[in-house]
Backbone as CSV, one residue per row, in Angstrom:
resi,resn,N_x,N_y,N_z,CA_x,CA_y,CA_z,C_x,C_y,C_z
1,MET,42.650,-15.586,51.858,41.379,-15.101,51.153,40.422,-16.021,51.898
2,SER,39.403,-15.067,52.361,38.112,-15.498,53.177,36.873,-15.346,52.384
3,MET,36.126,-16.351,52.085,34.716,-16.230,51.532,33.639,-17.229,52.237
4,ASN,32.485,-16.646,52.094,31.735,-17.765,52.860,31.675,-18.808,51.883
5,ARG,30.525,-19.854,52.554,30.387,-21.207,51.915,29.397,-21.236,50.582
6,GLU,28.513,-20.175,50.695,27.685,-20.154,49.292,28.766,-19.632,48.161
7,THR,29.617,-18.717,48.446,30.385,-18.142,47.363,31.306,-19.122,47.024
8,ALA,31.902,-19.969,47.954,32.921,-20.780,47.443,32.423,-21.931,46.718
9,LEU,31.152,-22.479,46.851,30.393,-23.192,46.590,29.991,-22.994,44.734
10,ARG,29.425,-21.738,44.496,29.513,-21.291,43.403,30.574,-21.385,42.416
11,ILE,31.778,-20.600,43.043,33.001,-20.669,42.359,33.338,-22.128,41.826
12,ALA,33.363,-23.107,43.006,33.589,-24.355,42.601,32.932,-25.023,41.800
13,LEU,31.621,-24.885,41.881,30.647,-25.624,40.685,30.922,-24.734,39.569
14,ALA,31.116,-23.545,39.177,31.186,-23.220,37.935,32.385,-23.748,37.259
15,THR,33.642,-24.132,37.888,34.691,-24.660,37.337,34.369,-26.153,36.790
16,ARG,33.091,-26.704,37.194,32.686,-27.669,36.421,32.515,-27.806,35.290
17,VAL,31.834,-26.896,34.906,31.584,-26.530,33.504,32.552,-25.827,32.453
18,LEU,33.663,-25.380,33.274,34.434,-24.864,32.319,35.777,-25.923,31.967
19,PRO,35.689,-26.467,30.627,36.925,-27.395,30.536,38.218,-27.184,30.739
20,GLY,38.939,-27.876,31.353,40.210,-27.433,31.656,40.500,-26.179,32.536
21,VAL,39.720,-25.782,33.374,39.863,-24.938,34.296,39.755,-25.224,35.833
22,GLY,40.628,-25.021,36.542,40.731,-25.478,38.038,40.233,-24.030,38.912
23,VAL,40.151,-24.213,40.176,39.368,-23.282,40.989,40.420,-22.214,40.833
24,ALA,41.729,-22.351,41.089,42.831,-21.317,41.343,42.740,-20.403,39.992
25,ARG,42.559,-20.912,38.741,42.776,-20.159,37.457,41.240,-19.408,37.776
26,LEU,40.052,-19.909,37.987,38.958,-18.982,37.818,39.057,-17.998,39.142
27,LEU,39.748,-18.346,40.290,39.543,-17.480,41.385,40.400,-16.276,41.085
28,ASP,41.664,-16.394,40.413,42.449,-15.340,40.173,41.657,-14.306,38.741
29,ILE,41.026,-15.121,37.862,40.283,-14.257,36.975,39.235,-13.352,37.966
30,LEU,38.442,-13.832,38.497,37.462,-13.238,39.558,38.116,-11.977,40.301
31,GLN,39.101,-12.330,40.642,39.915,-11.112,41.561,40.253,-9.811,40.827
32,GLN,40.478,-10.347,39.700,40.996,-9.405,38.469,40.013,-8.455,38.174
33,ARG,38.581,-9.154,37.925,37.420,-8.550,37.395,36.527,-7.887,38.434
34,ILE,36.653,-8.452,40.063,36.033,-7.904,40.829,36.729,-6.846,41.757
35,ASP,36.443,-5.552,41.905,37.098,-4.677,42.798,36.290,-4.674,44.461
36,GLY,37.128,-5.578,45.005,36.294,-5.547,46.525,36.402,-7.252,46.690
37,GLU,35.568,-7.290,47.874,35.424,-9.096,48.224,34.622,-9.602,47.385
38,LEU,35.002,-10.971,47.403,34.320,-11.915,46.645,33.252,-12.298,47.463
39,ASN,31.823,-12.366,47.124,30.433,-12.774,47.628,29.370,-12.821,46.846
40,GLN,28.306,-13.377,47.153,27.260,-13.491,46.170,26.732,-12.368,45.616
41,ASP,27.075,-11.179,46.128,26.596,-10.101,45.287,27.680,-9.654,44.348
42,SER,28.923,-9.471,44.673,29.719,-9.397,43.685,29.901,-10.376,42.360
43,LEU,29.604,-11.564,42.627,29.476,-12.755,41.694,28.488,-12.393,40.843
44,GLN,27.292,-11.654,41.108,26.473,-11.362,40.366,26.734,-10.107,39.275
45,THR,27.808,-9.562,39.367,28.403,-8.429,38.553,29.200,-9.100,37.158
46,ILE,29.728,-10.435,37.362,30.186,-11.015,36.477,29.463,-11.015,35.272
47,THR,29.984,-10.842,34.195,29.359,-11.162,32.586,30.036,-12.216,32.083
48,VAL,29.382,-12.655,30.864,30.089,-13.611,29.902,31.478,-13.112,29.279
49,THR,31.161,-11.598,29.108,32.295,-11.004,28.367,33.492,-10.757,29.443
50,ASP,33.327,-10.794,30.769,34.051,-10.695,31.530,35.023,-12.247,31.684
51,LEU,34.404,-13.087,31.693,35.037,-14.613,31.687,35.806,-14.632,30.351
52,LYS,35.137,-14.381,29.181,35.986,-14.391,28.000,37.265,-13.893,27.919
53,ASN,37.332,-12.300,28.159,38.061,-11.882,28.059,39.174,-12.036,29.370
54,GLY,38.812,-12.523,30.424,39.548,-12.848,31.399,40.645,-14.238,30.966
55,PHE,39.972,-15.284,30.619,40.666,-16.405,29.950,41.291,-16.426,28.923
56,ALA,40.897,-15.401,27.877,41.760,-15.245,26.948,43.054,-14.539,27.271
57,GLY,42.786,-13.514,28.083,44.004,-12.819,28.539,44.932,-13.443,29.394
58,SER,44.437,-14.596,30.024,45.516,-15.372,30.718,45.986,-16.368,30.002
59,ASP,45.832,-16.445,28.628,46.283,-17.374,27.564,47.157,-16.660,26.895
60,GLY,47.165,-15.364,27.200,48.056,-14.220,26.421,47.490,-13.854,25.066
61,GLU,46.022,-13.942,24.949,45.235,-13.592,23.634,44.473,-12.428,24.335
62,GLU,44.804,-11.267,23.964,44.443,-10.063,24.485,42.848,-9.880,23.503
63,GLY,42.088,-9.109,24.030,40.626,-8.926,23.533,39.805,-10.057,23.264
64,GLY,40.295,-11.269,23.928,39.243,-12.611,24.295,38.563,-13.027,23.123
65,GLU,39.097,-12.756,21.664,38.364,-13.234,20.549,38.771,-14.611,20.442
66,ASP,39.866,-15.283,20.863,40.431,-16.696,20.600,40.244,-17.868,21.596
67,SER,39.483,-17.108,22.589,39.561,-18.263,23.721,39.138,-19.577,23.554
68,ALA,39.741,-20.697,24.226,39.387,-21.853,23.861,38.386,-22.315,24.466
69,ILE,37.496,-21.947,25.424,36.238,-22.148,26.185,35.422,-21.451,25.601
70,GLY,34.220,-22.325,25.084,33.348,-22.082,24.299,32.119,-21.006,24.806
71,LEU,31.282,-20.641,24.203,30.415,-19.648,24.674,29.433,-20.402,25.360
72,PRO,28.958,-21.440,25.140,27.955,-22.109,26.017,28.445,-22.492,27.468
73,ALA,29.755,-22.832,27.552,30.184,-23.119,28.863,30.471,-21.862,29.615
74,LEU,30.715,-20.892,29.027,30.970,-19.356,29.570,29.475,-18.844,30.346
75,LYS,28.578,-19.220,29.419,27.066,-18.682,29.980,26.639,-19.591,31.175
76,ASP,26.921,-20.742,31.186,26.631,-22.018,32.234,27.324,-21.215,33.235
77,ALA,28.763,-21.001,33.441,29.514,-20.625,34.274,28.794,-19.398,35.085
78,VAL,28.204,-18.390,34.262,28.154,-17.231,34.727,26.638,-17.658,35.408
79,ARG,25.797,-18.190,35.103,24.387,-18.600,35.682,24.687,-19.313,37.201
80,ILE,25.859,-19.955,36.864,25.979,-20.640,38.405,26.714,-19.781,39.309
81,LEU,27.628,-18.835,38.837,28.021,-17.767,39.824,27.259,-16.681,40.164
82,TRP,25.968,-16.619,39.315,24.777,-15.909,39.988,24.020,-16.361,41.008
83,GLY,24.146,-17.654,41.077,23.142,-18.368,41.854,22.264,-19.176,41.523
84,GLU,22.377,-19.401,39.989,21.221,-20.300,39.489,21.832,-21.518,39.603
85,ASN,21.054,-22.609,39.723,21.368,-24.059,39.478,22.462,-24.612,40.556
86,VAL,22.429,-23.912,41.650,23.189,-24.434,42.811,22.418,-25.188,43.629
87,SER,21.334,-24.931,43.833,20.333,-25.723,44.999,19.805,-26.742,44.079
88,GLU,19.875,-27.963,44.794,19.232,-29.016,43.943,18.624,-30.013,45.283
89,GLU,17.883,-30.851,44.733,17.233,-31.870,45.683,18.047,-33.052,45.926
90,LEU,18.465,-32.944,47.033,19.373,-34.103,47.677,18.683,-35.011,48.447
91,PRO,19.249,-36.488,48.104,18.878,-37.404,49.065,18.998,-37.111,50.513
92,ARG,17.603,-37.543,51.240,17.896,-37.089,52.863,18.263,-38.491,53.589
93,PRO,19.633,-38.410,54.417,19.990,-39.259,55.272,19.010,-39.608,56.338
94,VAL,19.085,-41.053,56.806,18.350,-41.132,57.934,19.278,-42.026,58.829
95,ARG,18.832,-42.058,60.300,19.638,-42.561,61.462,18.645,-43.727,61.620
96,PRO,19.853,-45.035,61.367,19.123,-46.384,61.443,18.845,-46.744,62.821
97,ASP,17.849,-47.768,63.111,17.508,-47.911,64.595,18.618,-48.651,65.121
98,SER,19.307,-49.402,64.379,20.456,-50.168,64.988,21.615,-50.377,63.933
99,LEU,22.616,-50.715,64.200,23.879,-51.226,63.175,23.474,-52.880,63.030
100,PRO,23.187,-53.252,62.022,23.138,-54.596,61.831,24.640,-55.322,61.982
101,GLU,24.420,-56.465,62.498,25.689,-57.362,62.794,26.482,-57.521,61.247
102,GLY,27.545,-57.109,61.375,28.505,-57.549,60.434,28.029,-56.428,59.022
103,SER,27.636,-55.415,59.227,27.397,-54.355,58.397,28.576,-53.663,57.977
104,ILE,28.480,-52.860,56.906,29.840,-52.158,56.537,29.628,-50.731,55.781
105,ARG,30.130,-50.034,56.086,29.902,-48.296,55.340,30.291,-48.485,53.890
106,VAL,29.519,-48.089,52.797,29.892,-47.985,51.567,29.670,-46.568,51.104
107,ALA,30.856,-46.110,50.525,30.609,-44.653,49.918,30.350,-44.510,48.500
108,ILE,29.661,-43.600,47.761,29.157,-43.690,46.396,29.247,-42.667,45.964
109,ALA,30.197,-42.526,44.860,30.589,-41.145,44.028,29.565,-40.637,43.279
110,SER,29.044,-39.330,43.745,27.727,-39.112,43.126,27.683,-37.500,42.675
111,ASN,27.070,-37.189,41.713,26.702,-35.752,41.292,25.339,-35.348,41.231
112,ASN,24.401,-36.426,40.824,23.253,-36.184,40.551,22.183,-36.982,41.341
113,GLY,21.337,-36.584,42.316,20.389,-37.393,43.251,21.113,-38.565,43.867
114,GLU,20.428,-39.404,43.965,20.936,-40.759,44.469,21.474,-41.540,43.310
115,ARG,22.558,-41.359,42.931,22.867,-42.072,41.506,24.416,-42.075,41.732
116,LEU,25.076,-43.253,41.404,26.601,-43.545,41.072,26.963,-43.116,39.749
117,ASP,27.402,-41.685,39.812,27.811,-41.223,38.263,28.874,-40.151,38.265
118,GLY,29.456,-40.309,39.424,30.898,-39.737,39.798,32.297,-40.146,39.432
119,HIS,33.214,-39.322,39.196,34.591,-39.744,39.118,35.213,-39.214,40.748
120,PHE,36.071,-40.168,41.094,36.495,-40.054,42.573,37.043,-38.599,42.720
121,GLY,38.087,-37.943,41.710,38.508,-36.782,41.735,37.701,-35.613,41.509
122,SER,36.707,-35.772,40.746,35.369,-34.643,40.746,34.143,-34.772,41.074
123,CYS,33.962,-35.761,41.546,32.224,-35.969,42.134,31.960,-34.715,43.148
124,LEU,30.830,-34.297,42.924,30.236,-33.443,44.051,30.189,-33.812,45.440
125,ARG,30.023,-34.995,45.495,29.495,-35.755,46.872,29.786,-37.077,47.002
126,PHE,29.838,-37.334,48.038,29.718,-39.205,48.393,28.351,-39.360,49.134
127,LEU,27.605,-40.426,48.708,26.504,-40.663,49.551,27.117,-42.031,50.395
128,VAL,26.959,-42.034,51.539,27.144,-42.969,52.562,26.230,-43.998,53.219
129,TYR,26.382,-44.812,52.819,25.325,-46.062,53.121,25.944,-47.087,54.310
130,GLN,25.183,-47.501,55.107,25.306,-48.757,56.066,24.364,-49.815,55.300
131,VAL,25.399,-50.688,55.316,24.819,-51.919,54.506,25.063,-53.511,55.089
132,SER,24.292,-54.061,55.203,24.288,-55.570,55.510,23.605,-56.339,54.604
133,PRO,23.762,-57.600,54.559,22.925,-58.539,53.606,21.530,-58.327,53.633
134,GLY,21.025,-57.893,54.641,19.497,-57.632,54.402,18.856,-56.253,54.634
135,SER,19.927,-55.205,54.766,19.251,-53.781,54.816,20.464,-52.753,54.416
136,GLN,19.964,-51.794,53.938,20.716,-50.756,53.554,20.030,-49.532,54.120
137,ALA,20.802,-48.304,54.540,20.189,-47.255,54.872,21.419,-45.858,54.519
138,LEU,20.775,-44.733,53.812,22.046,-43.631,53.719,21.862,-43.139,54.766
139,VAL,23.124,-42.837,55.233,23.176,-42.221,56.589,24.181,-40.984,56.619
140,ALA,24.700,-40.717,55.411,25.566,-39.165,55.253,25.346,-38.811,53.648
141,VAL,25.407,-37.703,53.408,25.758,-36.992,52.222,26.765,-35.984,52.437
142,ARG,27.956,-36.106,52.010,29.120,-35.345,52.242,29.819,-34.622,50.960
143,SER,29.515,-33.292,51.030,29.952,-32.436,50.068,31.315,-32.496,49.688
144,THR,31.937,-32.529,48.569,33.411,-32.434,48.002,33.707,-31.053,47.983
145,LEU,32.936,-30.022,48.089,33.385,-28.623,47.765,34.860,-28.489,48.169
146,GLU,34.898,-28.520,49.662,36.346,-28.259,50.296,37.553,-28.719,49.584
147,ALA,37.448,-29.862,49.119,38.527,-30.795,48.535,38.940,-29.714,47.165
148,ASP,38.074,-29.078,46.355,38.839,-27.909,45.443,39.661,-27.158,46.038
149,LEU,39.538,-26.873,47.334,40.672,-25.526,47.572,41.759,-26.354,48.554
150,ALA,41.590,-27.480,48.851,42.561,-28.530,49.594,44.090,-28.496,48.760
151,GLU,45.109,-28.432,49.530,46.661,-28.652,49.079,46.641,-30.206,48.268
152,ASP,45.907,-30.877,49.006,45.873,-32.554,48.312,44.401,-32.872,48.180
153,ARG,44.032,-32.388,47.287,42.614,-32.857,46.855,42.191,-34.559,47.144
154,ASN,43.126,-35.463,46.476,42.773,-36.768,46.515,42.848,-37.147,48.166
155,ALA,43.718,-36.716,48.936,43.803,-36.975,50.385,42.552,-36.430,50.881
156,PHE,42.073,-35.386,50.754,40.989,-34.579,51.307,39.900,-35.666,51.235
157,ARG,39.597,-36.024,49.913,38.594,-37.036,49.344,38.537,-37.905,50.121
158,ALA,39.905,-38.871,50.170,39.826,-40.277,51.087,39.500,-40.008,52.424
159,GLU,39.939,-38.914,53.096,39.699,-38.650,54.465,38.254,-38.326,54.714
160,LEU,37.594,-37.783,53.659,36.391,-37.516,53.753,35.287,-38.659,54.055
161,ILE,35.820,-40.063,53.528,35.203,-41.004,53.714,35.916,-42.056,54.458
162,GLY,36.729,-41.483,55.343,37.611,-42.488,55.894,36.744,-43.616,56.968
163,ASP,35.635,-43.199,57.178,34.915,-44.429,58.032,34.214,-45.376,57.162
164,CYS,34.622,-45.334,55.784,33.836,-46.231,55.011,34.962,-47.355,54.706
165,GLN,34.321,-48.679,54.274,35.225,-49.712,54.016,35.209,-50.081,52.304
166,VAL,34.072,-49.366,51.795,34.265,-49.767,50.064,33.599,-48.414,49.485
167,LEU,34.217,-48.204,48.225,33.891,-46.809,47.726,33.612,-47.521,46.324
168,TYR,32.396,-46.948,45.907,31.947,-47.006,44.328,32.542,-45.753,43.677
169,VAL,33.073,-45.922,42.526,33.491,-44.835,41.690,32.984,-45.386,39.824
170,VAL,32.730,-43.967,39.369,32.736,-44.250,38.021,34.345,-44.560,37.186
171,SER,35.184,-43.827,38.101,36.373,-44.051,37.329,37.493,-43.262,38.543
172,ILE,38.589,-43.638,38.918,39.542,-43.558,39.839,40.888,-43.555,39.185
173,GLY,41.713,-42.604,39.286,43.238,-42.633,38.950,44.036,-43.599,39.670
174,GLY,45.376,-44.038,39.443,46.081,-44.914,40.172,46.580,-44.304,41.305
175,PRO,47.091,-42.879,41.622,47.510,-42.246,42.662,46.680,-42.063,43.589
176,ALA,45.411,-41.470,43.087,44.199,-41.576,43.987,43.749,-42.923,44.690
177,ALA,43.346,-43.867,43.878,43.221,-45.207,44.424,44.407,-45.591,45.701
178,ALA,45.473,-45.294,45.257,46.492,-45.599,46.244,46.165,-45.058,47.718
179,LYS,45.766,-43.805,47.620,45.545,-42.855,48.826,44.130,-43.609,49.646
180,VAL,43.189,-44.322,48.870,41.997,-44.661,49.332,42.289,-46.220,49.680
181,VAL,43.130,-46.763,49.117,43.495,-48.091,49.827,44.426,-47.893,51.223
182,LYS,45.403,-47.346,50.928,46.078,-46.738,52.162,45.064,-46.180,53.359
183,GLY,43.776,-45.876,53.139,42.965,-45.426,54.339,42.119,-46.553,54.366
184,GLY,42.381,-47.633,54.112,41.431,-48.745,54.536,40.188,-49.318,53.531
185,ILE,40.235,-48.506,52.611,38.973,-48.522,51.937,39.327,-49.370,50.689
186,TYR,38.348,-50.012,50.009,38.341,-50.752,48.879,37.551,-50.333,47.754
187,PRO,38.232,-49.856,46.754,37.483,-49.108,45.612,37.350,-50.207,44.655
188,ILE,35.901,-49.664,44.049,35.184,-50.746,43.140,34.970,-49.760,41.773
189,LYS,35.501,-49.866,40.538,35.384,-48.837,39.475,33.969,-49.822,38.760
190,ARG,32.928,-48.883,38.557,31.698,-49.340,37.567,31.370,-48.259,36.909
191,GLY,31.974,-48.451,35.568,31.989,-47.496,34.585,30.678,-46.922,34.126
192,ASP,29.738,-47.773,34.027,28.397,-47.508,33.589,27.458,-46.826,34.666
193,GLY,28.019,-46.960,36.052,27.188,-46.019,37.191,25.634,-46.633,37.160
194,GLY,24.910,-45.961,37.568,23.570,-46.764,37.573,22.958,-46.201,39.270
195,GLN,21.700,-46.366,39.498,21.026,-45.883,40.540,21.651,-46.324,41.921
196,ALA,22.074,-45.825,42.684,22.930,-45.959,43.994,22.155,-47.190,44.678
197,GLY,20.861,-47.368,44.910,20.250,-48.512,45.500,20.542,-49.769,44.932
198,GLU,20.182,-49.855,43.621,20.848,-50.706,42.694,21.961,-51.557,43.125
199,VAL,23.133,-50.468,42.932,24.504,-50.778,42.960,24.507,-51.452,44.653
200,ILE,24.130,-50.902,45.477,24.076,-51.435,46.837,23.343,-52.760,46.840
201,ALA,22.208,-53.026,46.356,21.583,-54.091,46.188,22.414,-55.320,45.645
202,GLU,22.980,-55.030,44.520,23.927,-55.896,43.990,25.284,-56.469,44.839
203,LEU,25.524,-55.148,45.557,26.793,-55.826,46.739,25.834,-56.948,47.659
204,GLN,24.883,-56.497,48.044,24.177,-57.278,49.102,23.885,-58.658,48.706
205,ARG,23.857,-58.890,47.648,23.575,-60.325,46.984,24.867,-61.085,46.995
206,VAL,25.928,-60.458,46.773,27.304,-60.963,46.925,27.471,-61.048,48.402
207,MET,27.147,-60.162,49.253,27.218,-60.370,50.705,26.884,-61.755,51.059
208,ALA,25.394,-61.835,50.784,24.723,-63.040,51.106,24.996,-64.312,50.722
209,GLY,25.797,-64.404,49.443,26.102,-65.482,48.717,27.584,-65.901,49.008
210,ASN,28.178,-65.900,48.410,29.810,-66.323,48.129,30.531,-65.222,48.165
211,PRO,31.036,-64.437,49.266,31.803,-63.129,48.857,33.100,-63.698,48.421
212,PRO,33.597,-62.667,47.573,35.302,-62.983,47.074,35.837,-62.422,48.763
213,PRO,37.240,-62.900,48.687,37.954,-63.012,49.908,38.397,-61.522,50.477
214,TRP,38.441,-60.400,49.357,38.300,-59.114,50.061,36.986,-58.786,50.791
215,LEU,36.023,-58.964,50.574,34.417,-58.725,51.025,34.399,-59.759,52.310
216,ALA,34.811,-60.946,52.101,34.714,-61.910,53.298,35.416,-61.381,54.221
217,LYS,36.808,-60.948,54.022,37.485,-60.137,55.025,36.732,-58.942,56.028
218,LEU,36.273,-58.242,54.933,35.711,-56.960,55.745,34.581,-57.388,56.618
219,LEU,33.748,-58.510,56.240,32.539,-58.655,56.863,33.132,-59.444,58.162
220,GLY,34.017,-60.308,58.189,34.960,-60.841,59.281,35.035,-59.743,60.400
221,VAL,35.610,-58.759,59.933,36.154,-57.597,61.074,35.164,-56.385,61.163
222,ALA,34.317,-56.659,60.613,33.365,-55.571,60.970,33.023,-55.226,62.094
223,ALA,32.553,-56.367,63.000,32.435,-56.241,64.213,33.243,-55.779,65.069
224,GLU,34.672,-56.224,64.739,35.576,-55.341,65.885,35.732,-53.829,65.361
225,GLN,35.199,-53.415,64.481,35.435,-52.146,64.099,34.196,-51.128,64.306
226,ARG,33.340,-51.614,65.543,31.960,-50.792,65.665,32.109,-49.569,66.012
227,VAL,33.129,-49.282,66.485,33.283,-47.825,67.056,33.780,-46.958,65.900
228,ARG,34.007,-47.211,64.520,34.175,-46.389,63.545,32.647,-46.284,63.004
229,PHE,31.730,-47.100,63.387,30.190,-47.009,63.006,29.331,-46.452,64.004
230,ALA,29.863,-45.943,64.851,28.919,-45.475,66.106,27.855,-44.865,65.573
231,LEU,26.688,-44.958,66.366,25.469,-44.148,65.873,25.545,-42.842,66.127
232,SER,25.226,-41.901,65.014,25.214,-40.441,64.953,24.243,-40.035,64.444
233,GLU,23.886,-38.625,64.668,22.908,-38.152,63.943,23.197,-38.017,62.192
234,PRO,22.012,-38.356,61.350,22.342,-38.210,59.920,22.801,-36.985,59.632
235,THR,23.708,-36.765,58.362,24.470,-35.586,58.301,24.252,-35.283,56.558
236,VAL,24.014,-34.007,56.314,24.148,-33.495,54.868,24.770,-32.573,54.781
237,PHE,25.943,-32.606,53.831,26.861,-31.221,53.743,26.489,-31.040,52.257
238,ALA,25.886,-30.139,51.985,25.363,-29.728,50.671,26.309,-29.038,49.768
């Protein structure tokens, strides 16, 4: 099945507000309710009743009266499918003048603005920073939209930040963490989240002081891995 990026984005975001619903299940219901191609125009024909009956029917409850998904969530999902609340103000990456000696790349799991507030397996995007003890720069914003359609979502997400050495998340499961570590990335869980700049500043203080062995090792090999950090145009994948 082929669909454009905007359509896929709306469907992926709609699943975020529907508890226990994955992309495949929502796609199946939409295909049953829409006669023809899935696109921005056809998504605008979907109603709350369509989703309510669709989910109830897929659970074997004809008539849609006992759907486990609440009405507020269904309304939010329909608004997203119609194109509301999809666009948001994203932080803008910059191209650093140079790559500071001993700098590393740090990925932050994010859902809103320039914040650490995402779980590895469900965050909307990764913010990627170039970090040294004395400087930090946001160099990329990478959407995880395609991960929802990938066969192995955790592997896709790990590959998406494959040029990073450190990952900050609110939470990450064991199997996902194993894939991240296998990719040479050190995951750090920070359950309370916070502003990305403050999280990076805290890391910088550790880098400048007495870094733990794992970080000292990263800083020691950073110069040998400059090819991974080659300067490129800043990127945003909304």
